[in-house]
Tab-separated table of N, CA and C in Angstrom:
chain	number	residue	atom	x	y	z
A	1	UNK	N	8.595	0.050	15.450
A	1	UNK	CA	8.609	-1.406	15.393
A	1	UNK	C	7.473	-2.020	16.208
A	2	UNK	N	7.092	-1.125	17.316
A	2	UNK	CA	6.169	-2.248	18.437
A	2	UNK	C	4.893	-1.927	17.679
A	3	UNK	N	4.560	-1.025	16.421
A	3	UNK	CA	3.126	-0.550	15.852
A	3	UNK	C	2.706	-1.878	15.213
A	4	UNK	N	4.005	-2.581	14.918
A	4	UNK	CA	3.522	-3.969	13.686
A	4	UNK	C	3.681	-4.766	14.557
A	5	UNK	N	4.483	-5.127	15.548
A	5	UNK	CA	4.713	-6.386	15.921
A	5	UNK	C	3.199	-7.083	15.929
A	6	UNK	N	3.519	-8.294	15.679
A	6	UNK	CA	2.262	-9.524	15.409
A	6	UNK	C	1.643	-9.722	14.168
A	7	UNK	N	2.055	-8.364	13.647
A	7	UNK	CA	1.331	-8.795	12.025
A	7	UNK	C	1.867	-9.659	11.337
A	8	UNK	N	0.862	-9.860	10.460
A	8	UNK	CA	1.559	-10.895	8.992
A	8	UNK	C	2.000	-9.977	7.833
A	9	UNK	N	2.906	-10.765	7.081
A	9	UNK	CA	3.531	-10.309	6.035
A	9	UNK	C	2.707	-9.378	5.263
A	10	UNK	N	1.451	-10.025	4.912
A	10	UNK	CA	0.106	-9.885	4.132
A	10	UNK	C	-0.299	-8.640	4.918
A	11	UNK	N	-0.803	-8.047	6.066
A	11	UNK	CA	-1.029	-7.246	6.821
A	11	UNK	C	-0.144	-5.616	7.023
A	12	UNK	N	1.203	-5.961	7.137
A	12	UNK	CA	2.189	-4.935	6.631
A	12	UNK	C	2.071	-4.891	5.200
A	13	UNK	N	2.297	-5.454	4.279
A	13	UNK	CA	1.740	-5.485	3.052
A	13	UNK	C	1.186	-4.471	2.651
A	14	UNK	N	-0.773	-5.045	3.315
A	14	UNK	CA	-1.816	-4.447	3.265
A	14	UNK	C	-1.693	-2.871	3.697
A	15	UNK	N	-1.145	-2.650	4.689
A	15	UNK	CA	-0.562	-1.245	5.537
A	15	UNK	C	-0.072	-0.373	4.765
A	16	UNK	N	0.937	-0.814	4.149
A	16	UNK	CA	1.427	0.074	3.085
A	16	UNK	C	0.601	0.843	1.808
A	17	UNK	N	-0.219	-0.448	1.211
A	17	UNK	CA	-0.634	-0.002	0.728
A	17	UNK	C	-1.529	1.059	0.861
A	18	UNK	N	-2.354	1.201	1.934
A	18	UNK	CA	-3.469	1.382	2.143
A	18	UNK	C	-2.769	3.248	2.529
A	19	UNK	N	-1.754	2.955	2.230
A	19	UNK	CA	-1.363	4.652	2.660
A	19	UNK	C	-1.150	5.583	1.246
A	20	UNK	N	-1.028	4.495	-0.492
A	20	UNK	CA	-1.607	5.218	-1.627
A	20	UNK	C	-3.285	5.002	-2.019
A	21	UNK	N	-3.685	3.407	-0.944
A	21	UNK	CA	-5.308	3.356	-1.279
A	21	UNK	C	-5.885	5.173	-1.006
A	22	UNK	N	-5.793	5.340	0.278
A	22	UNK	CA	-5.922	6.866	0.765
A	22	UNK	C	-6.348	7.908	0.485
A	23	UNK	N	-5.029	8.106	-0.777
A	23	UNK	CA	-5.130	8.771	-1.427
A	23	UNK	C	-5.587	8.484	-3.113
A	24	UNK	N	-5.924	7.898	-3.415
A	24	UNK	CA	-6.877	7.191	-4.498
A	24	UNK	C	-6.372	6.289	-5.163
A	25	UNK	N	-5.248	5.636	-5.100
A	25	UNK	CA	-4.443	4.735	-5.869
A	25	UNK	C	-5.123	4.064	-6.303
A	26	UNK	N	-4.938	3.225	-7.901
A	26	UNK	CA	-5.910	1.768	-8.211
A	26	UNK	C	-4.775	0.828	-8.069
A	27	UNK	N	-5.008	-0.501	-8.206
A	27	UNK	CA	-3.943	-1.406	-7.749
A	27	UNK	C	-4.104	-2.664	-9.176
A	28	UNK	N	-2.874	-3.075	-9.618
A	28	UNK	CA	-3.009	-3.756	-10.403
A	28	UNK	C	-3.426	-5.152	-10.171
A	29	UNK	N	-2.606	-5.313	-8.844
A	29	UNK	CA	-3.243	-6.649	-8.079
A	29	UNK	C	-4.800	-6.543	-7.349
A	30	UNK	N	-5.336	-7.848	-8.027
A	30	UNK	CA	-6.909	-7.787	-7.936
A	30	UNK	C	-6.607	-8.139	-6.677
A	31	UNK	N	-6.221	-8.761	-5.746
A	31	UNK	CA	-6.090	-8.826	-4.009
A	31	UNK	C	-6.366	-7.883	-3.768
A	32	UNK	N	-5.551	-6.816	-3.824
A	32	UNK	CA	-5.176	-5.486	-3.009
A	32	UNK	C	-6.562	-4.714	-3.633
A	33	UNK	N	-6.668	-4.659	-4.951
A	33	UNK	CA	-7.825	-4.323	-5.272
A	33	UNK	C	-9.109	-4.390	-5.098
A	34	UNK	N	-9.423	-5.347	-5.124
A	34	UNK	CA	-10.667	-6.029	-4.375
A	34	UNK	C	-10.429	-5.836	-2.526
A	35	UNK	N	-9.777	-5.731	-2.349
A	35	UNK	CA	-9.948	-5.611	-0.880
A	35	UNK	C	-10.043	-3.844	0.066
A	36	UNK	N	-9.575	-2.902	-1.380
A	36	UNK	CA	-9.534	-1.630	-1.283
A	36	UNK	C	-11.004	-1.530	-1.735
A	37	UNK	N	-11.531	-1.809	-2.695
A	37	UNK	CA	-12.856	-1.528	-2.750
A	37	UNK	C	-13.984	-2.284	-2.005
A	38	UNK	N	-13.631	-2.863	-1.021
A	38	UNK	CA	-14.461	-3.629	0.249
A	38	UNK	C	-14.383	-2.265	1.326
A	39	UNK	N	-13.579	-1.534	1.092
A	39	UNK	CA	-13.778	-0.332	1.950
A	39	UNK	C	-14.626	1.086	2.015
A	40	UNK	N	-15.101	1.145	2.931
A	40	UNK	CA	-16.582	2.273	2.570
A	40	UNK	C	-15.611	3.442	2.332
A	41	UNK	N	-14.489	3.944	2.575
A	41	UNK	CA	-13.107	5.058	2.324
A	41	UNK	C	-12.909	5.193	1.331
A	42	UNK	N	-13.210	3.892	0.994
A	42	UNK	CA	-11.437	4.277	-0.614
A	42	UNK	C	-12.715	4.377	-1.948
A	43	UNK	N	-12.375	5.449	-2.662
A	43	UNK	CA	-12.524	5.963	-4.059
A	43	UNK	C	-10.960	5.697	-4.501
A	44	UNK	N	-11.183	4.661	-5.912
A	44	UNK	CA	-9.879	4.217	-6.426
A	44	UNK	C	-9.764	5.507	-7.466
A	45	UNK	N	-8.703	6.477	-8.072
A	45	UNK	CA	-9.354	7.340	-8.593
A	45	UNK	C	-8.030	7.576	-10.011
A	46	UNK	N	-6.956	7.224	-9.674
A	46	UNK	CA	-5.747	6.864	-10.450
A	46	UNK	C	-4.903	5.858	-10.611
A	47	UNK	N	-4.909	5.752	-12.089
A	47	UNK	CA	-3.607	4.333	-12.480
A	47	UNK	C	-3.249	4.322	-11.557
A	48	UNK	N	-2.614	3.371	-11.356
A	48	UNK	CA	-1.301	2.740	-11.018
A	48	UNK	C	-0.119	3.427	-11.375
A	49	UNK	N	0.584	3.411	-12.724
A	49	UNK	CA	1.133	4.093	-12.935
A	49	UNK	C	1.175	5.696	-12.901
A	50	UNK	N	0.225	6.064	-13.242
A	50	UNK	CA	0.045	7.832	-13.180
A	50	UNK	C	-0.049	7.771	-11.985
A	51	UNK	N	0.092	7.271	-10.765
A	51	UNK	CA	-0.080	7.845	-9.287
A	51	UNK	C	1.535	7.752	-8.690
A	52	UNK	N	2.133	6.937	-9.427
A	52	UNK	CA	3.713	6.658	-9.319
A	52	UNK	C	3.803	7.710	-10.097
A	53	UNK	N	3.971	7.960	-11.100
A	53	UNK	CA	5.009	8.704	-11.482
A	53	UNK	C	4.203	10.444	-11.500
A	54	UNK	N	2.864	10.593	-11.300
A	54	UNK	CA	2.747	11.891	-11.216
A	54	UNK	C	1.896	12.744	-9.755
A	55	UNK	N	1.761	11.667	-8.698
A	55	UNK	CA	1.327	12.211	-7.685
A	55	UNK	C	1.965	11.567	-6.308
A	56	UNK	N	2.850	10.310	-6.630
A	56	UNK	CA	3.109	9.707	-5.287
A	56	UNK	C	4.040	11.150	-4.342
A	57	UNK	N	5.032	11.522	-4.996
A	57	UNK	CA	5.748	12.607	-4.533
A	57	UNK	C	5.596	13.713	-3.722
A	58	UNK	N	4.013	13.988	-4.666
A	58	UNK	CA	3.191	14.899	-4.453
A	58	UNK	C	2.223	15.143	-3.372
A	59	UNK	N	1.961	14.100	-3.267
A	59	UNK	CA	0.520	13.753	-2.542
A	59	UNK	C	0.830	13.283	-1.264
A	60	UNK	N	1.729	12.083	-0.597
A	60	UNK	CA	2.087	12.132	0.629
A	60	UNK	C	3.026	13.182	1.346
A	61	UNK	N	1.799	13.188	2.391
A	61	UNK	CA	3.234	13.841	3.016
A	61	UNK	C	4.464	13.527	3.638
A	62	UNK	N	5.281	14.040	4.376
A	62	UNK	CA	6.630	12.939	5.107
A	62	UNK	C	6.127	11.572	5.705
A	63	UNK	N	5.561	12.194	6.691
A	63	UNK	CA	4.893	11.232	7.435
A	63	UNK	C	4.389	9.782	7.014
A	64	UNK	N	3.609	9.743	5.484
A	64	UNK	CA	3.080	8.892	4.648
A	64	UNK	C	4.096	8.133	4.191
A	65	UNK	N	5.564	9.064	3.421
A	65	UNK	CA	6.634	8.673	2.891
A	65	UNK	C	7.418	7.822	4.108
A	66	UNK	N	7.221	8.306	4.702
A	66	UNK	CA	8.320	7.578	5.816
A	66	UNK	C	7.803	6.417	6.386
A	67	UNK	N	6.310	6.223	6.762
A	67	UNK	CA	5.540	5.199	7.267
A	67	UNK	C	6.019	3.674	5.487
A	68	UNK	N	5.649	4.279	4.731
A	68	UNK	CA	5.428	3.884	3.855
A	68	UNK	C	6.819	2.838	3.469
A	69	UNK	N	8.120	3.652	3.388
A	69	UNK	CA	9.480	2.969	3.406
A	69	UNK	C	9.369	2.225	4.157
A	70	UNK	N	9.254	2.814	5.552
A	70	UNK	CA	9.393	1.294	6.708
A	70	UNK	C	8.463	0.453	6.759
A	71	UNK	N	7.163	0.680	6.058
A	71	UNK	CA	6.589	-1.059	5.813
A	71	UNK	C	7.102	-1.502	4.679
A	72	UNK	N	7.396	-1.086	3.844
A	72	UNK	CA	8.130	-1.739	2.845
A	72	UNK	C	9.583	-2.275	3.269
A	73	UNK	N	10.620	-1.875	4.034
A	73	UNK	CA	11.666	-2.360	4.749
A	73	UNK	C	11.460	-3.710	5.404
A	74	UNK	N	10.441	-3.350	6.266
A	74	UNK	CA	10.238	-4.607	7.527
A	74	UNK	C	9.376	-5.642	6.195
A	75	UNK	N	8.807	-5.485	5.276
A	75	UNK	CA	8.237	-6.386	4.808
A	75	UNK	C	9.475	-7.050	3.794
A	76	UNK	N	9.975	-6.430	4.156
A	76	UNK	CA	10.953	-7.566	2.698
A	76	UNK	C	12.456	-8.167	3.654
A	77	UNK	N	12.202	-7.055	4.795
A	77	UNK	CA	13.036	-8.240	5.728
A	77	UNK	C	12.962	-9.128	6.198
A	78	UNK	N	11.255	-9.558	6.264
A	78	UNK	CA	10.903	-10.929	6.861
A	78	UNK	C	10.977	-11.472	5.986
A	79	UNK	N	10.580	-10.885	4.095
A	79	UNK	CA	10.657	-12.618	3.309
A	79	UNK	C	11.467	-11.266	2.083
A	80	UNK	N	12.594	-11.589	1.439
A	80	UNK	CA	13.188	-11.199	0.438
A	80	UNK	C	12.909	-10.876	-0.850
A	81	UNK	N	11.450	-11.395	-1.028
A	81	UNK	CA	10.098	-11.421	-2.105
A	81	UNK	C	9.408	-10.355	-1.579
A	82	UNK	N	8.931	-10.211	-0.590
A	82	UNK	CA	8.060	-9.339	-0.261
A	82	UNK	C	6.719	-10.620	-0.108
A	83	UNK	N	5.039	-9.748	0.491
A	83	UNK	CA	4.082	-10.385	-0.119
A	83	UNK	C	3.718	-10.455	-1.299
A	84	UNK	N	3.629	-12.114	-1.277
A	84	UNK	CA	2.978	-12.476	-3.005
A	84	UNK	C	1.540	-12.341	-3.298
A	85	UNK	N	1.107	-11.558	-3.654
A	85	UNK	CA	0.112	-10.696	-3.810
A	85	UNK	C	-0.268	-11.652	-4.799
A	86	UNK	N	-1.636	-11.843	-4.904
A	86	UNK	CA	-2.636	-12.635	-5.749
A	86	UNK	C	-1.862	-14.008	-6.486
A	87	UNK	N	-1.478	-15.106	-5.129
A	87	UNK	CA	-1.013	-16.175	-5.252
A	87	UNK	C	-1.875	-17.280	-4.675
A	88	UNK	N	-2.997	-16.462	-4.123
A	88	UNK	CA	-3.898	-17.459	-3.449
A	88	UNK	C	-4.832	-17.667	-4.294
């Protein structure tokens, strides 16, 4: 809990994602998208979908999986929506 405290919604959000950016995820939301390819790291390298259903499992390890739930937890406990991704 004390790793996030101060962030924004948008920021945990961003966090999460950035743990399938990583590993090559593409993102359907041009936000997240555009802001993964502002990074000298990330090679986007699989759907969206084909990274869900044929490497997310695969490809993180616990550590990733587990980081990953609990930003997704704490982010939908502060707003019940989650971040609204490409609303700006």
């Amino acid at each position: 809990d004390s790793d996030i405290d101060g962030m924004s919604l948008r920021e945990i959000n961003y966090a999460k994602n950035e743990i399938y950016a990583r590993h090559g995820r593409k993102f359907k939301s041009e936000e997240l998208q555009t802001y993964f390819d502002s990074k000298s790291w990330y090679t986007g390298k699989y759907e969206p979908t084909e990274f869900d259903e044929n490497y997310s499992s695969s490809m993180l390890n616990t550590y990733e999986k587990k980081n990953a739930g609990f930003l997704r937890d704490k982010e939908f406990s502060i707003d019940p929506n989650g971040y609204q991704l490409d609303a700006n």
